[in-house]
CSV table of C-alpha atoms and ligand atoms in Angstrom, one decimal:
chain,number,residue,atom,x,y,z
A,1,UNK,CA,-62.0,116.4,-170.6
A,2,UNK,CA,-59.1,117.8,-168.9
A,3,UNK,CA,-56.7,116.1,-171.8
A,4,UNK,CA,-59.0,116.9,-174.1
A,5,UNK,CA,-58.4,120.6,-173.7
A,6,UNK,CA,-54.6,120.3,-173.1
A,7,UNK,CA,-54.2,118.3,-176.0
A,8,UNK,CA,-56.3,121.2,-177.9
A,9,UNK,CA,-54.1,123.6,-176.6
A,10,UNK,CA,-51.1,122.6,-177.0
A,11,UNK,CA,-52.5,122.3,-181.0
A,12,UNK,CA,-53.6,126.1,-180.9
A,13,UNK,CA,-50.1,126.8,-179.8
A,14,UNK,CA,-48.6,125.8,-182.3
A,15,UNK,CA,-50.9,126.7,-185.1
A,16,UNK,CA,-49.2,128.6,-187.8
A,17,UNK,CA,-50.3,130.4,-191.2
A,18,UNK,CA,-49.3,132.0,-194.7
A,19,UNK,CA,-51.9,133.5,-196.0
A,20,UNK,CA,-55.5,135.6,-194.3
A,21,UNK,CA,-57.6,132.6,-195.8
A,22,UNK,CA,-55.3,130.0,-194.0
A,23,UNK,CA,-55.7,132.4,-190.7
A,24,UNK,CA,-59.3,132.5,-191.9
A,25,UNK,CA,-60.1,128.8,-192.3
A,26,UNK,CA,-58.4,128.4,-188.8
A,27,UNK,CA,-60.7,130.6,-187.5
A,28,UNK,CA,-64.0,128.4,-188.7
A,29,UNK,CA,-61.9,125.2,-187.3
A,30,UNK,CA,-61.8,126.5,-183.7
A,31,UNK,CA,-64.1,129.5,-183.2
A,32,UNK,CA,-66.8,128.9,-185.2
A,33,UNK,CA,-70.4,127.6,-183.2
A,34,UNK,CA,-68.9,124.2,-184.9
A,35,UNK,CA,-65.6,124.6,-184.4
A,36,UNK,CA,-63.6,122.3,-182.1
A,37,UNK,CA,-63.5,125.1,-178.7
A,38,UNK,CA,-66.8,125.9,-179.2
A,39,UNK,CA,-67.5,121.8,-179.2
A,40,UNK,CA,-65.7,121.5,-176.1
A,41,UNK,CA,-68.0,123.7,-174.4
A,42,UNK,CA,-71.0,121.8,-175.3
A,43,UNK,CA,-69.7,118.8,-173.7
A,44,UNK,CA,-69.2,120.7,-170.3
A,45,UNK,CA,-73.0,119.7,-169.7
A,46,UNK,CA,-71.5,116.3,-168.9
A,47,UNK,CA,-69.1,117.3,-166.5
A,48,UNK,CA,-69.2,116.1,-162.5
A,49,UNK,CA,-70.7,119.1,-160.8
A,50,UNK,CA,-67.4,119.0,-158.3
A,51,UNK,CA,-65.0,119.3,-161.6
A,52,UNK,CA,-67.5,122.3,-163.5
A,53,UNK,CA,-65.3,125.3,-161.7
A,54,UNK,CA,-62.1,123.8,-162.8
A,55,UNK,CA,-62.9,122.7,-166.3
A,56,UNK,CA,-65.0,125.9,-166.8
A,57,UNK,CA,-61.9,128.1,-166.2
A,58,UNK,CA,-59.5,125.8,-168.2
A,59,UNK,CA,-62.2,126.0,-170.9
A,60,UNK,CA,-62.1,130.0,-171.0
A,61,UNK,CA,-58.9,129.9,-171.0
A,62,UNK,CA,-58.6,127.8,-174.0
A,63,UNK,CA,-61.0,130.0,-175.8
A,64,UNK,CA,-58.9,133.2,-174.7
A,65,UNK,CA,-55.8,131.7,-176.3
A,66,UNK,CA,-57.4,130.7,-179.8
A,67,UNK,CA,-59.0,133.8,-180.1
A,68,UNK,CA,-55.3,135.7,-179.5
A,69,UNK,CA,-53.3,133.5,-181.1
A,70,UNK,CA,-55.7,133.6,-184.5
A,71,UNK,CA,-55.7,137.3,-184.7
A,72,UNK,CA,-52.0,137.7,-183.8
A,73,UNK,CA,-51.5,135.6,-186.5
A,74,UNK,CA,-53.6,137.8,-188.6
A,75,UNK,CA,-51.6,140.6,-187.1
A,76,UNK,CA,-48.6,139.3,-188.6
A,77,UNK,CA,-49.7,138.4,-191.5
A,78,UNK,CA,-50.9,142.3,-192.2
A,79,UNK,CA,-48.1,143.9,-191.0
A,80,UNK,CA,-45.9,141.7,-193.6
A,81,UNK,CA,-47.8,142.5,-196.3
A,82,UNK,CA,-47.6,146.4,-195.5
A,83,UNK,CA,-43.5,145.9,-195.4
A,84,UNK,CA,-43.6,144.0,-198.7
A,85,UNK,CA,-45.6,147.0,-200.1
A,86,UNK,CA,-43.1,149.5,-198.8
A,87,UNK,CA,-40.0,147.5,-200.3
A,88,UNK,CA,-41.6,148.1,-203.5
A,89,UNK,CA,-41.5,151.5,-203.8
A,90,UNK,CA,-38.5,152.4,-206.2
A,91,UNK,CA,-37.4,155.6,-204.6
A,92,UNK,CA,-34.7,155.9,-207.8
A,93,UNK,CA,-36.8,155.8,-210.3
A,94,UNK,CA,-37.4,158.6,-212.4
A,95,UNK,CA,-40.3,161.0,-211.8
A,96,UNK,CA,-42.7,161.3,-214.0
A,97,UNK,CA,-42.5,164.7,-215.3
A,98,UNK,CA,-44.8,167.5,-214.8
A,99,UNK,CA,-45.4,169.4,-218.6
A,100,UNK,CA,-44.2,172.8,-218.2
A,101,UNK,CA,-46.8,175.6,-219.4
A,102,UNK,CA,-45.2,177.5,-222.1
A,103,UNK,CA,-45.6,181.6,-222.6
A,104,UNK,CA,-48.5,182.4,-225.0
A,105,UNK,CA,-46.7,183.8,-228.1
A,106,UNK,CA,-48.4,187.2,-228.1
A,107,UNK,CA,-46.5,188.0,-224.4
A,108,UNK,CA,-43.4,186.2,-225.7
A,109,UNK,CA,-43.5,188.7,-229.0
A,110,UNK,CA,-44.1,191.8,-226.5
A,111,UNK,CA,-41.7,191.1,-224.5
A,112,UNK,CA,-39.4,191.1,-227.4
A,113,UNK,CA,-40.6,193.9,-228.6
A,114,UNK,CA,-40.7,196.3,-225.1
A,115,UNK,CA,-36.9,194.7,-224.7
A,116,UNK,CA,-35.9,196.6,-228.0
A,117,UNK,CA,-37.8,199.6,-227.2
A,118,UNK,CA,-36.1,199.5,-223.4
A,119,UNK,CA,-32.3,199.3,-225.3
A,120,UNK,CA,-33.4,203.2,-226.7
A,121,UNK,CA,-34.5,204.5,-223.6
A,122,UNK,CA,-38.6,204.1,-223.7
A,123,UNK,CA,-40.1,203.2,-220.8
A,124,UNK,CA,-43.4,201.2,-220.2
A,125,UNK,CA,-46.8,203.1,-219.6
A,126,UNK,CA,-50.6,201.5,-218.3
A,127,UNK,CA,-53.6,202.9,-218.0
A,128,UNK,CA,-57.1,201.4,-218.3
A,129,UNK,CA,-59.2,199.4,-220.5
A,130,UNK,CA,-62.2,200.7,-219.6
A,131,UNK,CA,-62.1,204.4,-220.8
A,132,UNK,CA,-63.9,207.7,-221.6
A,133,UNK,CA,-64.4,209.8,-224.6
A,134,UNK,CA,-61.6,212.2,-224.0
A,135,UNK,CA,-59.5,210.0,-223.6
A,136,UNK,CA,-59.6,207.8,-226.8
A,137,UNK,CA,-61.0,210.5,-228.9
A,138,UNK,CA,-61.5,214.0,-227.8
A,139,UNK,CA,-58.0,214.7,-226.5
A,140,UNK,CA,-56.9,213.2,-229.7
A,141,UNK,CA,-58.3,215.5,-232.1
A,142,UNK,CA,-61.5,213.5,-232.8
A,143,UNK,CA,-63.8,216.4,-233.7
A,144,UNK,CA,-67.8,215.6,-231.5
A,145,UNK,CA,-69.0,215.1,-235.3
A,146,UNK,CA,-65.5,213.9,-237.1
A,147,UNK,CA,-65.5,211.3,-239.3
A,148,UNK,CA,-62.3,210.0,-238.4
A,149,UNK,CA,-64.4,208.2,-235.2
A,150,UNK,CA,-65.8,205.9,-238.2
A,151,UNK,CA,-62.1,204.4,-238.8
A,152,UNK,CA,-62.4,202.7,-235.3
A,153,UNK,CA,-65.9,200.8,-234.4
A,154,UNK,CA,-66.3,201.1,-230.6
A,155,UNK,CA,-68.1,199.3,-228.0
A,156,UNK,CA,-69.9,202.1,-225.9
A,157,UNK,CA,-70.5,201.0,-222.1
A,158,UNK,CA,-72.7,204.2,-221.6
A,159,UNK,CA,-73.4,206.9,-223.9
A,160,UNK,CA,-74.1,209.7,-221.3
A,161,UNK,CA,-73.3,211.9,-219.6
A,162,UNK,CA,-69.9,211.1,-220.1
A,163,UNK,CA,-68.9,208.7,-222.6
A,164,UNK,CA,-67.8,205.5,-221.1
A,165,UNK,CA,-66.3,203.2,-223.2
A,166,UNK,CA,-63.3,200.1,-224.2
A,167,UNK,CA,-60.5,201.8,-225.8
A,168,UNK,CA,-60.0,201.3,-229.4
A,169,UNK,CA,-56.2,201.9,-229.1
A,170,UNK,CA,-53.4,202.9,-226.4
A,171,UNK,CA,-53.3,206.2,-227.6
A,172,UNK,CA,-55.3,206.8,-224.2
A,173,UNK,CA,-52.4,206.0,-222.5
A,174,UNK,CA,-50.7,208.8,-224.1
A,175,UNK,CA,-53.3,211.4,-223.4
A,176,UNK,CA,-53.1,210.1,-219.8
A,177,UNK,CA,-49.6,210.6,-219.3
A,178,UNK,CA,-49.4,214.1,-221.6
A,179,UNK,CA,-51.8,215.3,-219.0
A,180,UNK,CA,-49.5,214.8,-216.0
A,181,UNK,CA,-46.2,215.0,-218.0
A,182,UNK,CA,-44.2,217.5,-218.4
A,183,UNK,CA,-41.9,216.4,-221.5
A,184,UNK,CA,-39.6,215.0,-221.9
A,185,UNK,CA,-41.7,212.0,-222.2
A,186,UNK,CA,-40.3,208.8,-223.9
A,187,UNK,CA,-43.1,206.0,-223.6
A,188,UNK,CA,-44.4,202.9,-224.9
A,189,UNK,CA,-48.3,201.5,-223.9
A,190,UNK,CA,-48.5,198.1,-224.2
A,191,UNK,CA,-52.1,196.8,-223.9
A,192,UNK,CA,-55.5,194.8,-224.9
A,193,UNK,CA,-57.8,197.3,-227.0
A,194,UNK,CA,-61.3,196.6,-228.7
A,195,UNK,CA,-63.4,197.5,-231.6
A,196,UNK,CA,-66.2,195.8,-232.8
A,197,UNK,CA,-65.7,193.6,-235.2
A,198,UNK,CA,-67.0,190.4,-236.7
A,199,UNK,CA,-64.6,187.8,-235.9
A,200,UNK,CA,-62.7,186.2,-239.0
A,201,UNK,CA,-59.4,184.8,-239.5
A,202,UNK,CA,-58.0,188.4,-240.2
A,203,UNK,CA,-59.6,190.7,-237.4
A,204,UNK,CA,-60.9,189.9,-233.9
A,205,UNK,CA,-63.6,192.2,-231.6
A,206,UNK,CA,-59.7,192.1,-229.4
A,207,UNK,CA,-55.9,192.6,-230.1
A,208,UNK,CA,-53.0,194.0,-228.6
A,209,UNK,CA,-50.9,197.1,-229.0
A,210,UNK,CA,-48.0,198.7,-228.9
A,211,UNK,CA,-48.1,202.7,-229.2
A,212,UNK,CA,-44.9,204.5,-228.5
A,213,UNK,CA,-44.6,208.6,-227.7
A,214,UNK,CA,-41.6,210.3,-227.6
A,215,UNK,CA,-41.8,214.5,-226.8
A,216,UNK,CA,-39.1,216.5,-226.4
A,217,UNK,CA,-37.4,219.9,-228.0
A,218,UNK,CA,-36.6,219.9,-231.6
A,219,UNK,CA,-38.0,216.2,-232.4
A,220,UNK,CA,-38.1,215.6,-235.7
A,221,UNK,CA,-39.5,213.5,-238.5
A,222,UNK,CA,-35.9,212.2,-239.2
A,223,UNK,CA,-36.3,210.9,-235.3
A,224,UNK,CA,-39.0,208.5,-235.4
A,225,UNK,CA,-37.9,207.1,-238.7
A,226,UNK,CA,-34.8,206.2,-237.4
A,227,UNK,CA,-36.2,204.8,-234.2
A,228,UNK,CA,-38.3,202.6,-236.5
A,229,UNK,CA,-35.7,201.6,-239.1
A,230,UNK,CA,-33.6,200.2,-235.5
A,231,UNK,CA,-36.8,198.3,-234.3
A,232,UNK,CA,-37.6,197.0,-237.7
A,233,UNK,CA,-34.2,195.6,-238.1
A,234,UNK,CA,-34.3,194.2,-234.4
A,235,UNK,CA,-37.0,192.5,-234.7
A,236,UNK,CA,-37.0,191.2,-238.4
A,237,UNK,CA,-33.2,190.5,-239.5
A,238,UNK,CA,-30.5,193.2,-240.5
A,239,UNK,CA,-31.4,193.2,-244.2
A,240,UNK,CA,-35.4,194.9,-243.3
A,241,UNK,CA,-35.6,197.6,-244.6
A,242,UNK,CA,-38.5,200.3,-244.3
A,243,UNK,CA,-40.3,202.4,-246.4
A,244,UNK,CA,-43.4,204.9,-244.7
A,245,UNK,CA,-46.1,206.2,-247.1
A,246,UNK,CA,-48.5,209.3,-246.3
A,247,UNK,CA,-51.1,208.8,-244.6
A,248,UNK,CA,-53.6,210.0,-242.2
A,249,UNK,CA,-54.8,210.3,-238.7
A,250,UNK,CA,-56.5,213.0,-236.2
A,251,UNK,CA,-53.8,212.8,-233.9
A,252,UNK,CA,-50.8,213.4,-236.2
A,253,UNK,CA,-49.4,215.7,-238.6
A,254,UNK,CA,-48.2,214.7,-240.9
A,255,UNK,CA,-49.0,210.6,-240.8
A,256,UNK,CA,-48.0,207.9,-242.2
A,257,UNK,CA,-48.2,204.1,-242.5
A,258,UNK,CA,-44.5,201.8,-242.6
A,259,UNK,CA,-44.2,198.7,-244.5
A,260,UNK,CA,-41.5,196.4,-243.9
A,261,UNK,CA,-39.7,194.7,-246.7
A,262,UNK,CA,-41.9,191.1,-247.1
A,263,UNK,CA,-39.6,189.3,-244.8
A,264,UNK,CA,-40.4,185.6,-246.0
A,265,UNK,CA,-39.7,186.6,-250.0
A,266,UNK,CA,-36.9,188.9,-249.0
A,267,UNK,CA,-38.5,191.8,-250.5
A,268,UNK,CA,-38.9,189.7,-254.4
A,269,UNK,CA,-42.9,189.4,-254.2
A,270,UNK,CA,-44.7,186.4,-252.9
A,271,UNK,CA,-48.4,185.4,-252.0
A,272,UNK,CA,-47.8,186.6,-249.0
A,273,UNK,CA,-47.1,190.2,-249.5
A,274,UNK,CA,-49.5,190.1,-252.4
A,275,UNK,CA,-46.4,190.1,-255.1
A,276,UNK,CA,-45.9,193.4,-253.5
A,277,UNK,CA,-42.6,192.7,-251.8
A,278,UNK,CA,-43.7,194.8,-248.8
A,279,UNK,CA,-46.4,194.2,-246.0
A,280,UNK,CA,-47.3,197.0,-243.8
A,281,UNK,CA,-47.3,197.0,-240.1
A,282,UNK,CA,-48.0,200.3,-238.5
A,283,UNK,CA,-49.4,203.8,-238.1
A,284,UNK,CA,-47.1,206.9,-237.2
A,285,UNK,CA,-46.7,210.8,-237.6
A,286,UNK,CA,-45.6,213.7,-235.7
A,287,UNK,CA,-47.9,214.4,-232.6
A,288,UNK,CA,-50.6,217.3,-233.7
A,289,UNK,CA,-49.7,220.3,-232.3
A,290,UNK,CA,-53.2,220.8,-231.2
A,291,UNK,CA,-53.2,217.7,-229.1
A,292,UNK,CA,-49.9,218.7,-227.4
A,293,UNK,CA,-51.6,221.9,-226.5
A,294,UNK,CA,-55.1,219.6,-225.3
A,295,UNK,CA,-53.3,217.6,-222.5
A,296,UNK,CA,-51.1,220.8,-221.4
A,297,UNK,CA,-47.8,220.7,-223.5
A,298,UNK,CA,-46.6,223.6,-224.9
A,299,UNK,CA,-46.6,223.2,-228.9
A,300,UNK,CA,-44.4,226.2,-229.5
A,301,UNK,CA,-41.2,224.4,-227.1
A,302,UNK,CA,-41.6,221.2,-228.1
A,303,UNK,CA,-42.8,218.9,-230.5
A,304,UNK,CA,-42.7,215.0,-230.9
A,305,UNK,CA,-43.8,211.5,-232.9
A,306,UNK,CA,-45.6,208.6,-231.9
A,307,UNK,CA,-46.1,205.3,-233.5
A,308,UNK,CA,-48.8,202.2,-232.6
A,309,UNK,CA,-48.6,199.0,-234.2
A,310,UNK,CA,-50.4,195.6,-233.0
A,311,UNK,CA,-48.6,193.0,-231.4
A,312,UNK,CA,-50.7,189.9,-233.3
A,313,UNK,CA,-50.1,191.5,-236.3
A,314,UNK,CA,-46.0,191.6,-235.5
A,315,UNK,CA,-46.5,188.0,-234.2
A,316,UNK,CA,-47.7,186.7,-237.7
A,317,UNK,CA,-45.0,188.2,-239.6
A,318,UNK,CA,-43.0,186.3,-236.8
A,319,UNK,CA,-44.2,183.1,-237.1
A,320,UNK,CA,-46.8,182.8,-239.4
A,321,UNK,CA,-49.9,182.4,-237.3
A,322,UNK,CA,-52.6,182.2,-240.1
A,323,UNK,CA,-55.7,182.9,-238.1
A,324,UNK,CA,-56.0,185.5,-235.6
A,325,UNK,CA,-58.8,183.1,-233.2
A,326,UNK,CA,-56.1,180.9,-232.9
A,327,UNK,CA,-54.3,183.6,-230.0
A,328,UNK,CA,-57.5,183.3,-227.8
A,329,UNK,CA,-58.6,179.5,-228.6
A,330,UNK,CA,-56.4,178.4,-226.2
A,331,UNK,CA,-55.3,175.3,-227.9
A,332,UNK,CA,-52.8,173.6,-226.4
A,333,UNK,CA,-51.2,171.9,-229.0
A,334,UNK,CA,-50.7,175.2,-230.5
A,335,UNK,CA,-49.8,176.8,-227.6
A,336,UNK,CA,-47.0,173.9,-227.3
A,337,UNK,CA,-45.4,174.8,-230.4
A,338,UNK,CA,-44.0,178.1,-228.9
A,339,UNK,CA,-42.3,175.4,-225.8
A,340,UNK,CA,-38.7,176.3,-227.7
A,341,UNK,CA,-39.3,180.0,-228.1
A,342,UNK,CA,-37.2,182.0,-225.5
B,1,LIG,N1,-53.6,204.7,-232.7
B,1,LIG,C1,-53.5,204.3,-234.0
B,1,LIG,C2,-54.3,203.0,-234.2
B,1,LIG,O1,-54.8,202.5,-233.3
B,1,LIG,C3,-52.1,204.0,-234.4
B,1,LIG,C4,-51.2,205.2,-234.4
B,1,LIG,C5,-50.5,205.6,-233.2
B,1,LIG,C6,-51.0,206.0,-235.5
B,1,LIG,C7,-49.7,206.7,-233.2
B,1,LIG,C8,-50.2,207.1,-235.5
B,1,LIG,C9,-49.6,207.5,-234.3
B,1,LIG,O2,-54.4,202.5,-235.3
């Protein structure tokens, strides 16, 4: 019995292994209720009562040393396979790359535009979305009754007491500023306005402006056509040229509307511009002297113009965006073509 389990041991000692099942199968060949230890045991019925205390610790001790050297071989095994795992990792490799989010065109097309507005001295005015009457309309010239409120389709929030409601165009901004400005006052609003509209290609119930205000002594007509013949050229080539045509809204005297020469036919005539050679994109005049006089200006010192103009619209001469949905679809793939655009 004695050589029995020396013979055994001296086997476990030297047992060796490449692979878990190997350590595994080991495992069922001495461990197991079959296996050769556990075997052992059962013939420790037949030992001489005066050997049992000797055999009986030999045998544990056999036991203890299969069961350690089995699962330090396991040990080993696991802790190579973690260090081949960690050799495989390529630390020079290149990194996958994370896609860059690009700038939505219609705040890549404002900031272009407040950059050329900056370069002649206007500086940039907020106010809120969320409005009131006097601000959009009444301080504007909008009579209570005036049909001029027609031209721009509002979404009311609450219709009294006061008039709450989303602004139909920056102009707010101006009456805003008016009211706690003492001129000069050299401005432009950028912002989101609404009106309600069904949604199509060509108008949304949302778009974005641009209204500039500039009031000072002696400002003249020959003033804001200037400043628009520089921003027109800025933004659309040296060769743009201008031309404004009468026009009318509450807020100015007198209005007008400017149309830029059509900049894809050069002026010629193509579908575009209707064979006109000309496409309009905004709505100016000198500031009414009545509104001057609603937000606290003096009318009889001084005297000034103001322009708006929408950014989408701008951003469609720019780069031919054909349906307005497309700026608040969120698309990215044609979002992703503006990735080169500065
Ligand atoms: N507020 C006008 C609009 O929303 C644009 C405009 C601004 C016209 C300033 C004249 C002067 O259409």
């Amino acid at each position: 019995m004695i050589e029995k389990i020396n013979s055994l041991k001296a086997r476990i000692e030297a047992l060796s292994a490449d692979t878990p099942e190997q350590v595994e199968q080991l495992r069922v060949q001495y461990l197991s209720k079959k296996g050769e230890v556990s075997l052992l045991f059962n013939d420790f019925r037949t030992v001489p009562a005066e050997q049992k205390r000797e055999v009986g610790q030999k045998l544990n001790e056999l036991k203890n040393l299969a069961t350690e050297r089995i699962s330090a071989l396991r040990e080993a095994l696991e802790a190579k396979a973690e260090a081949d795992n960690e050799a495989a990792i390529d630390l020079t490799r290149t990194a996958t790359p994370l896609p860059a989010g690009t700038r939505h065109p219609l705040t890549l097309v404002r900031g272009e535009m407040l950059d050329i507005f900056a370069r002649m001295g206007f500086t940039i005015a907020d106010g809120p979305e969320v409005e009131d009457d006097w601000h959009v309309f009444s301080a504007l010239n909008f009579a209570a009754d005036h049909p001029a409120r027609d031209m721009q389709d509002t979404f009311f929030i609450a219709r009294n007491p006061a008039d709450v409601l989303l602004r139909t165009h920056t102009s707010s901004v101006q009456t805003r500023v008016m009211e706690h400005t003492q001129p000069p006052i050299r401005i432009v609003c950028p912002g989101r306005v609404y009106r309600n509209e069904a949604i199509s290609a060509r108008a949304h119930c949302f778009f974005h402006q641009i209204e500039g205000l500039y009031i000072d002594r002696n400002v003249s007509f020959a003033d804001l056509r200037q400043v628009l013949l520089y921003f027109a050229r800025q933004m659309f080539g040296p060769e743009t040229k201008i031309r404004l045509r009468p026009s009318y809204f509450p807020f100015t005297e007198p209005s007008a509307e400017m149309d830029i020469s059509c900049n894809l036919c050069g002026g010629k005539g193509c579908g575009f511009c209707k064979h006109t050679g000309w496409v309009e994109i905004l709505g100016c005049g000198m500031v009414d002297p009545a509104v001057l006089e609603a937000c606290g200006i003096d009318s009889k010192q001084y005297s000034g113009y103001a322009f708006g103009m929408g950014i989408e619209r701008i951003t469609n001469l720019k780069y031919r965006v054909k349906d307005l949905r497309m700026f608040s679809e969120n698309d990215v793939r044609f979002l992703d073509e503006f990735v080169a655009a500065k």
